[in-house]
């Protein structure tokens, strides 16, 4: 019986560089592997730095929390993911603007629509 050649596939993870002010989702890896709750957070990047012992780039974040923000230092980017603005704005971008029932829209979409209508109505008409 002939042996089949073995192939190995390695996952290639795209390296992402984060800038100050970027919003990210990050995981407290120790809490995650221990099966503890509360292991995933939203953070804002404050700075990046290189670990002198292993040369790895790490990030300092501000954990954004309803109970108050908290500094988190030395976060490994392998456990961070960017939070794209398009996802945050999806409800506004897809709001049913022709819908007569504003209850069908999310509060963010309604707020944007009201602000937009107010701006349009306060603009002076064009002169003829």
CSV table of C-alpha atoms in Angstrom, one decimal:
chain,number,residue,atom,x,y,z
A,1,UNK,CA,0.0,0.0,0.0
A,2,UNK,CA,1.4,3.4,-1.1
A,3,UNK,CA,1.8,6.0,1.5
A,4,UNK,CA,-0.1,9.3,1.0
A,5,UNK,CA,2.0,12.4,1.3
A,6,UNK,CA,1.2,14.4,4.4
A,7,UNK,CA,0.5,18.0,4.0
A,8,UNK,CA,0.4,20.5,6.8
A,9,UNK,CA,-1.4,23.8,6.7
A,10,UNK,CA,-0.4,26.6,8.9
A,11,UNK,CA,-2.8,29.4,9.7
A,12,UNK,CA,-1.4,32.8,8.8
A,13,UNK,CA,-2.7,35.5,11.1
A,14,UNK,CA,-2.6,39.0,9.7
A,15,UNK,CA,-0.5,41.3,11.9
A,16,UNK,CA,-2.5,44.3,12.9
A,17,UNK,CA,-0.9,47.5,14.2
A,18,UNK,CA,-3.1,49.5,16.5
A,19,UNK,CA,-2.9,53.2,16.9
A,20,UNK,CA,-3.7,55.4,19.9
A,21,UNK,CA,-7.4,55.8,20.1
A,22,UNK,CA,-8.3,52.6,18.2
A,23,UNK,CA,-11.2,50.7,19.8
A,24,UNK,CA,-10.6,47.0,20.2
A,25,UNK,CA,-12.1,43.9,21.7
A,26,UNK,CA,-9.7,42.1,23.9
A,27,UNK,CA,-9.6,39.0,26.0
A,28,UNK,CA,-8.1,38.4,29.4
A,29,UNK,CA,-6.5,35.1,28.3
A,30,UNK,CA,-6.0,33.7,31.8
A,31,UNK,CA,-9.7,34.2,32.8
A,32,UNK,CA,-10.7,32.7,29.5
A,33,UNK,CA,-8.6,29.5,29.8
A,34,UNK,CA,-9.7,29.1,33.4
A,35,UNK,CA,-13.3,29.2,32.3
A,36,UNK,CA,-14.1,32.3,34.4
A,37,UNK,CA,-16.8,34.8,33.4
A,38,UNK,CA,-16.0,38.3,32.4
A,39,UNK,CA,-13.0,37.6,30.2
A,40,UNK,CA,-13.8,39.8,27.1
A,41,UNK,CA,-13.7,43.6,27.2
A,42,UNK,CA,-13.8,46.6,24.9
A,43,UNK,CA,-10.8,48.9,25.2
A,44,UNK,CA,-9.2,52.0,23.7
A,45,UNK,CA,-5.5,51.8,22.7
A,46,UNK,CA,-3.4,54.2,24.7
A,47,UNK,CA,0.1,53.2,23.6
A,48,UNK,CA,2.2,50.4,22.2
A,49,UNK,CA,5.7,49.3,23.3
A,50,UNK,CA,8.1,46.5,22.7
A,51,UNK,CA,8.9,44.0,25.4
A,52,UNK,CA,12.7,44.0,25.9
A,53,UNK,CA,12.8,40.4,26.9
A,54,UNK,CA,11.1,38.8,23.8
A,55,UNK,CA,10.8,41.7,21.3
A,56,UNK,CA,7.0,41.3,21.1
A,57,UNK,CA,4.9,44.4,20.6
A,58,UNK,CA,2.4,44.9,23.4
A,59,UNK,CA,-0.3,47.5,24.0
A,60,UNK,CA,-1.6,49.5,27.0
A,61,UNK,CA,-5.4,49.9,26.9
A,62,UNK,CA,-8.1,51.7,28.7
A,63,UNK,CA,-10.8,49.2,29.4
A,64,UNK,CA,-14.1,50.9,28.7
A,65,UNK,CA,-16.7,49.9,31.2
A,66,UNK,CA,-20.1,51.1,32.4
A,67,UNK,CA,-18.7,51.0,36.0
A,68,UNK,CA,-15.7,53.2,35.1
A,69,UNK,CA,-12.7,52.9,32.9
A,70,UNK,CA,-9.6,50.9,34.0
A,71,UNK,CA,-6.0,50.9,32.7
A,72,UNK,CA,-4.8,47.5,31.3
A,73,UNK,CA,-1.1,47.2,30.6
A,74,UNK,CA,0.9,44.8,28.4
A,75,UNK,CA,-2.0,43.3,26.3
A,76,UNK,CA,-0.8,40.8,23.7
A,77,UNK,CA,-2.2,41.7,20.3
A,78,UNK,CA,-2.9,38.0,19.6
A,79,UNK,CA,-5.8,38.5,22.0
A,80,UNK,CA,-7.1,41.7,20.5
A,81,UNK,CA,-9.3,42.4,17.5
A,82,UNK,CA,-10.2,45.8,15.9
A,83,UNK,CA,-13.8,47.1,16.3
A,84,UNK,CA,-14.6,48.4,12.8
A,85,UNK,CA,-16.6,51.7,12.7
A,86,UNK,CA,-18.8,50.1,10.0
A,87,UNK,CA,-20.1,47.6,12.5
A,88,UNK,CA,-20.8,50.3,15.1
A,89,UNK,CA,-22.7,52.4,12.5
A,90,UNK,CA,-24.5,49.5,10.8
A,91,UNK,CA,-27.9,50.3,12.5
A,92,UNK,CA,-27.8,53.9,11.2
A,93,UNK,CA,-26.6,52.9,7.8
A,94,UNK,CA,-29.4,50.3,7.4
A,95,UNK,CA,-32.2,52.3,9.1
A,96,UNK,CA,-35.5,51.9,7.3
A,97,UNK,CA,-35.9,55.6,6.4
A,98,UNK,CA,-39.1,55.1,4.5
A,99,UNK,CA,-40.6,53.3,7.5
A,100,UNK,CA,-43.5,55.4,9.0
A,101,UNK,CA,-43.1,53.6,12.4
A,102,UNK,CA,-39.9,55.0,14.0
A,103,UNK,CA,-40.2,52.2,16.6
A,104,UNK,CA,-38.9,49.9,13.9
A,105,UNK,CA,-35.6,51.8,14.0
A,106,UNK,CA,-33.0,51.5,16.6
A,107,UNK,CA,-32.6,54.5,19.0
A,108,UNK,CA,-29.3,55.5,17.3
A,109,UNK,CA,-30.9,55.6,13.9
A,110,UNK,CA,-33.8,57.7,15.2
A,111,UNK,CA,-31.4,60.1,16.9
A,112,UNK,CA,-29.3,60.5,13.7
A,113,UNK,CA,-32.4,61.0,11.6
A,114,UNK,CA,-33.8,63.7,14.0
A,115,UNK,CA,-30.5,65.5,14.0
A,116,UNK,CA,-30.3,65.3,10.2
A,117,UNK,CA,-33.8,66.6,9.8
A,118,UNK,CA,-33.1,69.5,12.2
A,119,UNK,CA,-30.0,70.5,10.3
A,120,UNK,CA,-31.9,70.4,7.0
A,121,UNK,CA,-34.8,72.5,8.3
A,122,UNK,CA,-32.6,75.2,9.8
A,123,UNK,CA,-30.7,75.8,6.5
A,124,UNK,CA,-31.9,78.9,4.7
A,125,UNK,CA,-33.5,78.2,1.3
A,126,UNK,CA,-31.4,79.0,-1.7
A,127,UNK,CA,-31.9,82.4,-3.3
A,128,UNK,CA,-33.3,82.6,-6.8
